[in-house]
Amino acid sequence: MSGKKVLLIGNGAREHIMAEALKKSRHHVELYVVGGAMNPGIKALAEEYLVADVCDKDAIAEFASRVRPDFAVVGPEAPIEAGIVDMLLELEIHSASPLQTVGRLESSKSYTRDLLEKFQIPGNPDFKVFYNEEGLEDFFLELGDDYVVKADGLKGGKGVKVSGDHLNGMEEGLAYARECLKDSGRVVVEEKLIGQEFSLMSFCDGTYAVDMPVVQDHKRAYEGDEGPNTGGMGTYSDANHLLPFLTLHEVNEASDMNKKVLKALFEDTGVYYKGVMYGGFIATAKGVRLIEYNARLGDPEAMNVLSLLRSDFVDICEGIINKTLDQVTVEFEKKATVCKYVVPEGYPDKPVKGEKIEVGEIPEGVHAYYASVDQRDDGLYLSGSRAIAFVGVADTIEEAERLAQSAVGSVKGPVFHRKDIGTKELIDKKVEMMKGLR
Ligand code: AMP
Ligand code: GLY
């Protein structure tokens, strides 16, 4: 039987599990990869692997023209913003990832806030987009001490500053907002929301959306949700596809928002949003609110949902591309998952780099996905960001946590991880917090 050629762009743990999901397909996938570094896990699955900047249009165009894949799929946000999906389309290669115009959902925070407002989709906090200083001070006075200032554009999570966490008092907020205005001519200032965050990702074919199980990420570097923000230290999901602190009603509110935004995007731009729509939500005392949208699978969230995916990932990608997703069965196992990242000491601010790590035997039932590591002839080296993700899948979160935790110790070297992710103790705190708010 003839196979399918798939072009995958990206080289993190998210792309490692995407590669695995593609290779599991009944369509006999031949995988062609463009990644910024050599990921040993992806390399083992790939026919050909080009190490190049994932935003380098010329290099990718040359590779794709030679390979002529049946379709492409993009892992990270940067190539989407850089127009790689658009460039591939010009070569008549379709992607299960959004075009630049609608990818703005992630790359421009002001666009997304304005879109929800324009189409009267509930879920925005109190917010204003400023293009100059007019009214800026007044809005800070209105918000008082609880504000968030967001630089516009992709900043890898570092452009957002929250009062009480990164900034104190109105003066510091104003100063940062002025800095953002100077940098990009735009800044979003909004109400600080209090509650528990969760991620709801949907596969979208432009008009039809199918939800994945909800997941909770842990952005803070240290135990007890303290310390600097990171790309995400670990995640969990529950066997019933809800989360212990969330109600079905709240998940439905988030799901509704994704569906309305999908429709609004087409009405606003005339371009169908095809790919994964990732809503970052927060359950508050007043209902579910939108923190931000991403135009791709989350990392680590991809490890939770794709570990559970029972359906054929190639069928899903083709359903997205052909606008036939409503005819594709999309099913997830009713199991719990916990993913923990092992990261370099000093991560995220001053990570050690170029240090060797040893990966011992990984316990049965746990899957390992490589992220920011460099495979050299004499072994594996840290390259400065999240290194390896370990995923446990089981009937309960507690059991999945035990599995993931049993595996993190297999990595020897200057690394750390968060022991508390997925533990009953931390989850109980989140449940109590939501009880208090409700
Ligand atoms: P973002 O890059 O928009 O996901 O923001 C990064 C982090 O900042 C989020 O995960 C939240 O923890 C926090 N954050 C963003 N917007 C708000 C908000 N309006 N209220 C409270 N926290 C927020
Ligand atoms: N888990 C956060 C992100 O993928 O943006």
mmCIF file of C-alpha atoms in Angstrom, residues 60-69 91 93:
data_model
loop_
_atom_site.group_PDB
_atom_site.id
_atom_site.type_symbol
_atom_site.label_atom_id
_atom_site.label_comp_id
_atom_site.label_asym_id
_atom_site.label_seq_id
_atom_site.Cartn_x
_atom_site.Cartn_y
_atom_site.Cartn_z
ATOM 1 C CA ILE A 60 11.608 25.186 3.780
ATOM 2 C CA ALA A 61 10.358 25.992 0.264
ATOM 3 C CA GLU A 62 13.308 24.172 -1.271
ATOM 4 C CA PHE A 63 12.864 21.136 0.976
ATOM 5 C CA ALA A 64 9.083 21.001 0.456
ATOM 6 C CA SER A 65 9.390 21.420 -3.335
ATOM 7 C CA ARG A 66 11.710 18.454 -3.480
ATOM 8 C CA VAL A 67 9.747 16.231 -1.085
ATOM 9 C CA ARG A 68 6.259 17.179 -2.383
ATOM 10 C CA PRO A 69 4.431 16.075 0.800
ATOM 11 C CA LEU A 91 3.479 25.649 -3.573
ATOM 12 C CA ILE A 93 0.931 22.151 -0.230
#
